[in-house]
Short mmCIF file of C-alpha atoms in Angstrom, two decimals:
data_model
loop_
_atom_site.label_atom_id
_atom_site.label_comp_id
_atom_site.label_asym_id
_atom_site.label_seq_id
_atom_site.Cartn_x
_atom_site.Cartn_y
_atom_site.Cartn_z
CA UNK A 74 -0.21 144.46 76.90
CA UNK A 75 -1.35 145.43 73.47
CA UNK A 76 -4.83 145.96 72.02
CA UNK A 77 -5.30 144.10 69.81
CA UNK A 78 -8.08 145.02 66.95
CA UNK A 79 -9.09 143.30 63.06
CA UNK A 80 -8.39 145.15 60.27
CA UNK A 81 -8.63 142.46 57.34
CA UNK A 82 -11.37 140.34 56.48
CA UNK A 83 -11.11 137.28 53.75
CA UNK A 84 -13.39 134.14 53.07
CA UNK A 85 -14.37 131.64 51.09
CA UNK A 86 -17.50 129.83 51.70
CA UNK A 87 -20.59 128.41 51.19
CA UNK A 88 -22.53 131.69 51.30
CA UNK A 89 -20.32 133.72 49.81
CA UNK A 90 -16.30 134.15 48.32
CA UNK A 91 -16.18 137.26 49.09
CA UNK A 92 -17.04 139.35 52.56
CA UNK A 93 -19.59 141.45 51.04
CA UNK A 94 -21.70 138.44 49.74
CA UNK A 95 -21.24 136.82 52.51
CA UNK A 96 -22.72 139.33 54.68
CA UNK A 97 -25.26 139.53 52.44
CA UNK A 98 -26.29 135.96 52.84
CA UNK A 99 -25.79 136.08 56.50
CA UNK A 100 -28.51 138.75 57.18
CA UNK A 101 -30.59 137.38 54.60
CA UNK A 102 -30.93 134.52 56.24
CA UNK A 103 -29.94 133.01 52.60
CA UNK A 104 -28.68 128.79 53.50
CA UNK A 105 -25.47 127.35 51.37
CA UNK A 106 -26.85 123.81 52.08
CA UNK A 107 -28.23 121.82 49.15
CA UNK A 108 -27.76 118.18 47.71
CA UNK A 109 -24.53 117.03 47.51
CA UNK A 110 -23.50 115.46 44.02
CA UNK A 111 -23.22 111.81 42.98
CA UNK A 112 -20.09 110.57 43.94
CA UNK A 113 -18.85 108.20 41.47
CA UNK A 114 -16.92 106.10 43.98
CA UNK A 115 -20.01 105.03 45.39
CA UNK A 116 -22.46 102.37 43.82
CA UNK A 117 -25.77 102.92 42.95
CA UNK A 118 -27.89 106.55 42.53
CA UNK A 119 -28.80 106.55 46.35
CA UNK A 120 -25.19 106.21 47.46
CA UNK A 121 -26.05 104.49 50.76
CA UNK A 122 -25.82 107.52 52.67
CA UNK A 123 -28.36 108.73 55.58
CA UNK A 124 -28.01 112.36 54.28
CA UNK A 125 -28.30 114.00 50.98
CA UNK A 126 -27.31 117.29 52.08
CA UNK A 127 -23.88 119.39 52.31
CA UNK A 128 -23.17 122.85 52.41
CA UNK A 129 -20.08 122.89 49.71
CA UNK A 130 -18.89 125.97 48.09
CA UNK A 131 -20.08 127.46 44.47
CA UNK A 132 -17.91 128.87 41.91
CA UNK A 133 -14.91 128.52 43.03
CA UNK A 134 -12.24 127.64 39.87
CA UNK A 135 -8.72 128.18 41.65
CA UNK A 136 -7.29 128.83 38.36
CA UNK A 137 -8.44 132.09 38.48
CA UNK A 138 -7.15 132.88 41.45
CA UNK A 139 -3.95 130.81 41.82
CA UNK A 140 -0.95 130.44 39.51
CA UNK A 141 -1.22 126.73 37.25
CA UNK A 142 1.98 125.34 39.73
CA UNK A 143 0.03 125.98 42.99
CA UNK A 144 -3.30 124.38 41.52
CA UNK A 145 -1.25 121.32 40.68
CA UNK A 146 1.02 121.38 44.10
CA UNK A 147 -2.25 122.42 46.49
CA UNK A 148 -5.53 120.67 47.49
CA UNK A 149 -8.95 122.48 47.72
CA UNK A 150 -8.55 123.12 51.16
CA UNK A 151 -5.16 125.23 50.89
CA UNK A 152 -6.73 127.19 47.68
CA UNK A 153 -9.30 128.26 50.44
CA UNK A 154 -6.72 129.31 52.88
CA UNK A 155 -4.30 131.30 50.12
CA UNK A 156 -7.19 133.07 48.39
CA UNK A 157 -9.14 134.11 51.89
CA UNK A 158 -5.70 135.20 53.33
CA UNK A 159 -5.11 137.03 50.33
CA UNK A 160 -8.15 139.36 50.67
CA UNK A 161 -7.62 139.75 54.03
CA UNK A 162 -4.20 140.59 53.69
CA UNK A 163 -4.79 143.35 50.86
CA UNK A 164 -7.66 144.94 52.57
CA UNK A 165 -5.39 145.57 55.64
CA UNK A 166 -1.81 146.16 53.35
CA UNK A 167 -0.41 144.03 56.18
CA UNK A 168 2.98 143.24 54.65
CA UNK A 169 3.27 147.32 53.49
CA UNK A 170 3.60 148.19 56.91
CA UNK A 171 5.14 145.91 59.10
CA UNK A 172 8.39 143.32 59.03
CA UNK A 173 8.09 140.02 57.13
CA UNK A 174 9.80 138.55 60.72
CA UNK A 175 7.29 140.33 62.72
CA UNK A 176 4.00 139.07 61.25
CA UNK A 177 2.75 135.61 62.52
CA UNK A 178 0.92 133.10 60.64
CA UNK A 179 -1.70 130.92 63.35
CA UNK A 180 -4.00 129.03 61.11
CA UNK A 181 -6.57 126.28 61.78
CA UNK A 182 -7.34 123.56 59.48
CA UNK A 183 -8.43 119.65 61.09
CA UNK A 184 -8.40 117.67 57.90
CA UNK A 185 -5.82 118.55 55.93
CA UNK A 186 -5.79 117.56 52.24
CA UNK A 187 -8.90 115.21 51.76
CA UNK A 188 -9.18 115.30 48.50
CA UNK A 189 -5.76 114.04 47.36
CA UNK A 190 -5.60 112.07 50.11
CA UNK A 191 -8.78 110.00 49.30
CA UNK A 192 -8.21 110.49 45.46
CA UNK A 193 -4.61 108.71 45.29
CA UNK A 194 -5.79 106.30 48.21
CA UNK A 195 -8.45 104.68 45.32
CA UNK A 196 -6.02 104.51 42.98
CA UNK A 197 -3.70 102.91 45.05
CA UNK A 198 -5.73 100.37 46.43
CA UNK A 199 -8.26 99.57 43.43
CA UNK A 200 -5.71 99.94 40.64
CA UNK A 201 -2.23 99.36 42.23
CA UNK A 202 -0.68 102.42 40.30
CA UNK A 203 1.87 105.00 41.54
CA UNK A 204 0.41 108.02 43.28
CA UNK A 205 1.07 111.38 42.72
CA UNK A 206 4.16 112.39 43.54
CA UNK A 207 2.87 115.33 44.97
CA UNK A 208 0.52 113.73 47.48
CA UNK A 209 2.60 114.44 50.14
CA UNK A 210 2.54 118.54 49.96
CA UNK A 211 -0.92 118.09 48.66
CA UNK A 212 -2.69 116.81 52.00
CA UNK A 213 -0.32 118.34 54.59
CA UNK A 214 -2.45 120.23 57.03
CA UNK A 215 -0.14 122.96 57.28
CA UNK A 216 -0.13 123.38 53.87
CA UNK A 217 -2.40 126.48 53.65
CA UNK A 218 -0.20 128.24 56.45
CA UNK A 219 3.12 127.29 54.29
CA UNK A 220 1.70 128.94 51.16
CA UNK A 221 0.21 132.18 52.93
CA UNK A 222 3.73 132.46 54.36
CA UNK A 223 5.37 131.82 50.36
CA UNK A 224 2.96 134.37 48.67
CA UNK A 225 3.12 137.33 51.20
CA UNK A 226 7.04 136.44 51.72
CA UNK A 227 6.02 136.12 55.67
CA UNK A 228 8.68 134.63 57.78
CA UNK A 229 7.58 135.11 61.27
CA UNK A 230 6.04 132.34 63.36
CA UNK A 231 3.95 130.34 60.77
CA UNK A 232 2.22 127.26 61.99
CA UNK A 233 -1.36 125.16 61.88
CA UNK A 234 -3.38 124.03 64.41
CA UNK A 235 -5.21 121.07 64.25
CA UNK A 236 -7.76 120.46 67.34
CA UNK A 237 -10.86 119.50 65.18
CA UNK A 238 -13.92 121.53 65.08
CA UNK A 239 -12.15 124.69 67.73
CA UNK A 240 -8.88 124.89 65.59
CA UNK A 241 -10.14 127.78 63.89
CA UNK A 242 -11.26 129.48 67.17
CA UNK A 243 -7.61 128.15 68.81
CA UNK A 244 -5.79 129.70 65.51
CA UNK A 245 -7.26 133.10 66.00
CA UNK A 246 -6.91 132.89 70.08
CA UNK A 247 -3.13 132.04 69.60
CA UNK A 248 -2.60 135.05 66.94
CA UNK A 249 -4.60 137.02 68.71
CA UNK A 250 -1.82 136.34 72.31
CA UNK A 251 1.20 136.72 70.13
CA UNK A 252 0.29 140.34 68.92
CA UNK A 253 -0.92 141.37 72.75
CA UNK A 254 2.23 139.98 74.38
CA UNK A 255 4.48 142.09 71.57
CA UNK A 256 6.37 138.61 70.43
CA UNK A 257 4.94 139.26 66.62
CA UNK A 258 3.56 143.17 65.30
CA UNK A 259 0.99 141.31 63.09
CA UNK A 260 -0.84 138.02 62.29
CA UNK A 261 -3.20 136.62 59.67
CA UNK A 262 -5.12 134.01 61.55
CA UNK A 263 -8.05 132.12 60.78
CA UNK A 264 -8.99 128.39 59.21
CA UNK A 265 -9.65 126.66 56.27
CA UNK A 266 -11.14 123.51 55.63
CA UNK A 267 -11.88 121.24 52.70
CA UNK A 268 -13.88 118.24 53.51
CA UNK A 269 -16.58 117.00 51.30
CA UNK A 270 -14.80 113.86 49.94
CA UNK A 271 -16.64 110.37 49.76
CA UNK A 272 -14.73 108.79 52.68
CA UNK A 273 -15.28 111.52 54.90
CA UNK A 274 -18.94 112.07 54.45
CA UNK A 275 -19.23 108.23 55.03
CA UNK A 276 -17.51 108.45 58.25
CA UNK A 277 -19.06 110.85 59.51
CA UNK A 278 -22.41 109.03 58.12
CA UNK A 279 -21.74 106.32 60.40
CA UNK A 280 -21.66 108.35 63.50
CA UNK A 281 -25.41 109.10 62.88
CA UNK A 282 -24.96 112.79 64.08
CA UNK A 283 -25.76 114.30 60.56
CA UNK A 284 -29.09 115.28 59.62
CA UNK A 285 -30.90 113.43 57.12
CA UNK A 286 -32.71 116.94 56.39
CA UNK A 287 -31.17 119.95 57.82
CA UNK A 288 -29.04 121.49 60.15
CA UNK A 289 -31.42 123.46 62.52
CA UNK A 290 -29.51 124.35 65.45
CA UNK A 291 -31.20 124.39 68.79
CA UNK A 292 -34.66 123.52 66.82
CA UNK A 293 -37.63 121.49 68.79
CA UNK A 294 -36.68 119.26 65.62
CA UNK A 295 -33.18 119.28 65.25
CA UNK A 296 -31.58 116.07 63.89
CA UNK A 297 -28.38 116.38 63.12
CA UNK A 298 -25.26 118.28 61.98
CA UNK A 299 -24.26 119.45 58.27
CA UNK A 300 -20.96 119.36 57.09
CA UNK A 301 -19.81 122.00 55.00
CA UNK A 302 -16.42 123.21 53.89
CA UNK A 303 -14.81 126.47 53.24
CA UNK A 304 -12.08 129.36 54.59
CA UNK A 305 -12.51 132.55 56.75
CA UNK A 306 -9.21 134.39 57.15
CA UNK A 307 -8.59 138.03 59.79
CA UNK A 308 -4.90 140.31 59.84
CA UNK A 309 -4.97 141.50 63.57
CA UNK A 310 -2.48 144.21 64.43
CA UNK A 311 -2.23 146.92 67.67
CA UNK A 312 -5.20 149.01 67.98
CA UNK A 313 -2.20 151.77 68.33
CA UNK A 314 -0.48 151.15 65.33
CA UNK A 315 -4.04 150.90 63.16
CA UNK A 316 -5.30 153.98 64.40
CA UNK A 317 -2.17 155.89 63.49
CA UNK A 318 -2.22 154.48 59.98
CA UNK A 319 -6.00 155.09 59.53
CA UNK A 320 -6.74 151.76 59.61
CA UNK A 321 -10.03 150.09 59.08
CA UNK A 322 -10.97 148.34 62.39
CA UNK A 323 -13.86 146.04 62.25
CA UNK A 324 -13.59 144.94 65.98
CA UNK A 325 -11.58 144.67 69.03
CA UNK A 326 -10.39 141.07 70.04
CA UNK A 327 -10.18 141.16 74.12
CA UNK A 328 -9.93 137.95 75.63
CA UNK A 329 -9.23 133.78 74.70
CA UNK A 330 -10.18 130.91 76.47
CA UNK A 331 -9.54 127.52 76.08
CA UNK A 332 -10.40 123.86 78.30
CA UNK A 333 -10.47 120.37 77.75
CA UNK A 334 -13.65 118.62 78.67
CA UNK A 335 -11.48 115.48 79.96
CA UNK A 336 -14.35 113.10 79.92
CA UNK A 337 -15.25 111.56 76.48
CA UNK A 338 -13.81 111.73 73.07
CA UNK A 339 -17.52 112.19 71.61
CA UNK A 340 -19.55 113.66 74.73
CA UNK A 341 -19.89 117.61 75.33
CA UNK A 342 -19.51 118.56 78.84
CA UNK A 343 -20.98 121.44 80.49
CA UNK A 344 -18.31 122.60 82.73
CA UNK A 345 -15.47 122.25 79.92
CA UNK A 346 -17.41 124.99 77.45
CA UNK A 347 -18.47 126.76 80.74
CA UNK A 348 -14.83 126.60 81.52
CA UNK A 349 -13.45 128.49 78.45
CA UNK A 350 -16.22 130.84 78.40
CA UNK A 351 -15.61 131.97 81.97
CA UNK A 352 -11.68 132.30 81.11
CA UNK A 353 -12.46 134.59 77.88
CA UNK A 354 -14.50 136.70 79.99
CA UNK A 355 -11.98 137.22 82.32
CA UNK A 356 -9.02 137.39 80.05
CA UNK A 357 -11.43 140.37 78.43
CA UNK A 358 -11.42 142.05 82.14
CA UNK A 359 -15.49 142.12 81.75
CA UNK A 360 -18.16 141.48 83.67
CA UNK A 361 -21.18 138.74 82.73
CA UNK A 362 -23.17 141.58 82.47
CA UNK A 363 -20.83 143.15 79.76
CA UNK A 364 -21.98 140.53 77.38
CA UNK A 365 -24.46 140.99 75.03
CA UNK A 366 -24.24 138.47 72.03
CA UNK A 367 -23.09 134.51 72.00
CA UNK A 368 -22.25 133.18 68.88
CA UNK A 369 -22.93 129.49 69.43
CA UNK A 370 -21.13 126.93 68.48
CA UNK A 371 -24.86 125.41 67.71
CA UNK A 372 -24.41 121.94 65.86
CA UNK A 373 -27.73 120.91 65.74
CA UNK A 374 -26.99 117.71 67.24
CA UNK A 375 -29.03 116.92 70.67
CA UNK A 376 -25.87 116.88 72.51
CA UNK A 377 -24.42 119.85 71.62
CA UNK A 378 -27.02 122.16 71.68
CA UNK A 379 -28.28 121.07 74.85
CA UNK A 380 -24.46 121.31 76.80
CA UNK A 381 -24.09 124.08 75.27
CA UNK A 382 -27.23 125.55 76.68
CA UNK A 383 -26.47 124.37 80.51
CA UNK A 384 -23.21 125.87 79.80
CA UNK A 385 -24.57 129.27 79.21
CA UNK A 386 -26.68 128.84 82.19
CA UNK A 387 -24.14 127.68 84.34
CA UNK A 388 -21.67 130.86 83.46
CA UNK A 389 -24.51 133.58 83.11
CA UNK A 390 -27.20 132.08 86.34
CA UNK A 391 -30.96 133.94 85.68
CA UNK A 392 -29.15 136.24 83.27
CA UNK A 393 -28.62 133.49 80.48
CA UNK A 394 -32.01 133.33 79.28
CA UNK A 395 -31.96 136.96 78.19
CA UNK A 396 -28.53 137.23 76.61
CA UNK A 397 -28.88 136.86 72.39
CA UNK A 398 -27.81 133.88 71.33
CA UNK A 399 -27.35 132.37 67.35
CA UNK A 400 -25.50 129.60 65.48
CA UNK A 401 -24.90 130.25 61.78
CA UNK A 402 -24.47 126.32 60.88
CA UNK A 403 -27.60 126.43 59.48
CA UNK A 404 -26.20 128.74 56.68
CA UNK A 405 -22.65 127.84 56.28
CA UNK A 406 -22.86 124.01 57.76
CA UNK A 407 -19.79 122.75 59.93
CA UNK A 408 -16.70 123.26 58.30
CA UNK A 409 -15.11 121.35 60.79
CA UNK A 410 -11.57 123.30 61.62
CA UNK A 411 -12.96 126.44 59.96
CA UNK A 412 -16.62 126.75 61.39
CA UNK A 413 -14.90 128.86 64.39
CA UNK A 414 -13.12 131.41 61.93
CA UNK A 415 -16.64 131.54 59.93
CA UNK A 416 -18.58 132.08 63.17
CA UNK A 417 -15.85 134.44 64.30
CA UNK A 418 -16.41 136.54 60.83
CA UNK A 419 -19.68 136.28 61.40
CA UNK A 420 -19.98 138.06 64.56
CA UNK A 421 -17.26 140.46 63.96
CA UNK A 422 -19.54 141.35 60.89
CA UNK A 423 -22.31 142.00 63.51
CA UNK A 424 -20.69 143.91 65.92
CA UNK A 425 -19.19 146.27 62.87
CA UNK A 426 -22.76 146.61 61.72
CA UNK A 427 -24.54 146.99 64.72
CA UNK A 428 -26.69 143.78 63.87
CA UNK A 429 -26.66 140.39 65.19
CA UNK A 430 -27.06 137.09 63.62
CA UNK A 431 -30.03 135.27 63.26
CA UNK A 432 -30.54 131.71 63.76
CA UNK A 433 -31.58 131.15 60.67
CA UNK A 434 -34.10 127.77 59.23
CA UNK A 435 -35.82 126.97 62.47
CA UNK A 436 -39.32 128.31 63.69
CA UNK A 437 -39.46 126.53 67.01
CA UNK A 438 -36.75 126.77 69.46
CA UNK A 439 -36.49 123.94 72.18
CA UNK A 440 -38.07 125.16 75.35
CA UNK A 441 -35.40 123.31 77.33
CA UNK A 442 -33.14 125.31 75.90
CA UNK A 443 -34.19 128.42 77.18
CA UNK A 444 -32.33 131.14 75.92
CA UNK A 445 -32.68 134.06 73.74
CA UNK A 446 -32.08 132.93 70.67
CA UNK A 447 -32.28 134.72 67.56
CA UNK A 448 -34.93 133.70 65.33
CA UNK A 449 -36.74 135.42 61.57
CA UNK A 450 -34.28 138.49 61.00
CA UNK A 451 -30.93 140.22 62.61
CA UNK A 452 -31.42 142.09 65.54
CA UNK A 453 -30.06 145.47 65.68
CA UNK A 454 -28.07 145.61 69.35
CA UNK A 455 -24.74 147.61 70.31
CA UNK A 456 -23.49 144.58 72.82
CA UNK A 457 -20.31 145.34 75.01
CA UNK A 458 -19.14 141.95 74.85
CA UNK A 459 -19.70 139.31 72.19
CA UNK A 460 -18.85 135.21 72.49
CA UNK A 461 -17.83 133.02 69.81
CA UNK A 462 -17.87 129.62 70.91
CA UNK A 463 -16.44 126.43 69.97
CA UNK A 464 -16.75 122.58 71.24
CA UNK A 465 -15.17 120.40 69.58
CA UNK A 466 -14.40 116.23 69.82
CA UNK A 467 -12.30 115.35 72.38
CA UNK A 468 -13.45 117.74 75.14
CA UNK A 469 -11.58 120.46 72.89
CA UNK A 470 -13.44 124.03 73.84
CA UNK A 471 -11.77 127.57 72.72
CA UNK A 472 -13.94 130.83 72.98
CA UNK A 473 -12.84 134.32 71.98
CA UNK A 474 -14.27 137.70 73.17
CA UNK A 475 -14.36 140.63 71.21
CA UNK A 476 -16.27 144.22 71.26
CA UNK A 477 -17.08 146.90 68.63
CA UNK A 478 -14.44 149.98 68.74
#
């Protein structure tokens, strides 16, 4: 088996388009969550929603980034995915060194193309009019791995993953098998998402899971979730072949697990999350006691963070409580099929720098919790082992394990 290491970061998102301000907001402790805008589908200046608050991304004009026939062909959410591959992709000179056939593309993205989808929907129902007739390519959730594959002439394995909030974390797990088994030399992996539409935030509004302030993940006060939207893309290649071409390596990826919860379509369960942590571990040939960082999947929500928790507990036993623990939702929000590839960058950003994650926006952690959770600055720590985890609807749970080199 290969070993399997990052050498490409890329992102757009709420904190940041580019890695370095994003890592600058992520240490900061600096929050991409703010009132959403009026949406003029909706009556009325209060817009009968519970929440006010999204965490959307700022400055982003795809014009300057993308050619005037992709703007027009592409929603928001594959812009995200073409220009974070893109970085990625040219920090690593991926396609310089290897065979367009033997390169993978394993992206996540839930949602597919909201906006279009939601825009030509109105018009078709309120005005009777012809949609676009570009709709179709326009909200295709494998749109964003189609147009990676077009602009870096990629023609290996090149496919999306849709498993709601893990697809991100199931993208990078797949890539990250491909390149260890030897079926593919390369992969850019990751997942984009593009959410913040009218419909969407209302049905999601009627679950009553967002907060109606802030996300505050495993607060005393927590109240709810905040959706956010955005891209975080990774090139992954043999540790072999980027040592011998000086390669940047920003971490090692080591092990991928994945479970389904089978027990409710809404409802964490413990033993599912414990499940896939337990396999990553294993798949990493480590110990418990070689990890030393969990990057939560920490909605906010009273369910989540409190499965979560007992799964950590039930994996780890008296050790749990003393292994570091943060969920960067409070700065980013969910991005639904791209919170895991945020979280992932995240914590690969941590490991590189020797300094985890805070939790940022909360002062008072739940005692019932009870875990080490990161609170008021980054820690500086050289863990073994780090966790990203992610739960998602449907019992859907998909953890990867990675380590500094």
């Amino acid at each position: 088996m290969n070993r399997v290491v990052v050498t490409g970061l890329g992102c757009i998102t709420p904190i940041g388009n580019t890695v370095a301000d994003f890592q600058t907001s992520l240490f900061a402790g600096t929050t991409g969550i703010a009132p959403f805008p009026h949406y003029p589908e909706a009556p009325g200046d209060t817009q009968g929603f519970r929440f006010t608050q999204s965490a959307a991304v700022k400055n982003f004009d795809p014009r300057q980034h993308l050619e005037s026939g992709i703007v027009a062909a592409s929603d928001r959410t594959t812009q995200f995915a073409i220009v974070a591959a893109r970085q990625a992709a040219l920090e690593s000179q991926l396609t310089n060194h290897y065979s367009p056939e033997k390169i993978a593309i394993i992206v996540g993205c839930a949602c597919g193309g909201r906006q279009a989808e939601e825009t030509e929907t109105i018009r078709l129902y309120t005005q009777n009019t012809r949609v676009h007739p570009l709709t179709v390519i326009r909200t295709m959730a494998s749109a964003g791995a189609s147009n990676i594959s077009i602009e870096h002439k990629i023609t290996g394995p090149t496919l999306n993953i849709s498993t709601a909030c893990s697809s991100g974390t199931h993208a990078i797990g797949l890539a990250f098998q491909m390149v260890r088994s030897g079926m593919v030399d390369a992969a850019i992996t990751g997942g984009h998402e593009a959410p913040l539409t009218f419909g969407f935030l209302r049905a999601w509004d009627s679950m009553r899971v967002v907060s109606p302030t802030q996300c505050r993940p495993f607060s005393a006060d927590r109240d709810g979730m905040t959706i956010g939207e955005g891209a975080a893309m990774f090139t992954l290649e043999t540790l072999a072949s980027a040592r011998a071409r000086n390669a940047t390596i920003y971490a090692e990826i080591v092990g991928f697990g994945a479970s389904a919860d089978a027990n409710h379509i809404t409802q964490p369960l413990a033993d599912g999350a414990a499940s896939a942590m337990r396999q990553a571990i294993a798949d990493a040939k480590a110990s418990l006691n070689d990890v030393g960082y969990i990057s939560a999947h920490g909605t906010g929500t009273q369910a989540n963070d409190s499965t979560e928790a007992a799964a950590i507990h039930q994996v780890f036993g008296t050790r749990a409580s003393h292994i570091p623990v943060s969920s960067t939702k409070s700065l980013h929000g969910h991005s639904i099929g791209a919170s895991g590839a945020l979280e992932a960058l995240a914590t690969i950003i941590g490991l590189h720098e020797n300094l985890l994650p805070q939790n940022a926006c909360v002062s008072q952690i739940d005692p019932t919790i009870d875990l080490d959770v990161i609170l008021g600055a980054p820690r500086k720590a050289t863990p073994k082992l780090a966790l990203s985890n992610s739960l998602a609807f449907g019992g859907l749970n998909a953890v990867v394990a990675l380590r500094p080199v």
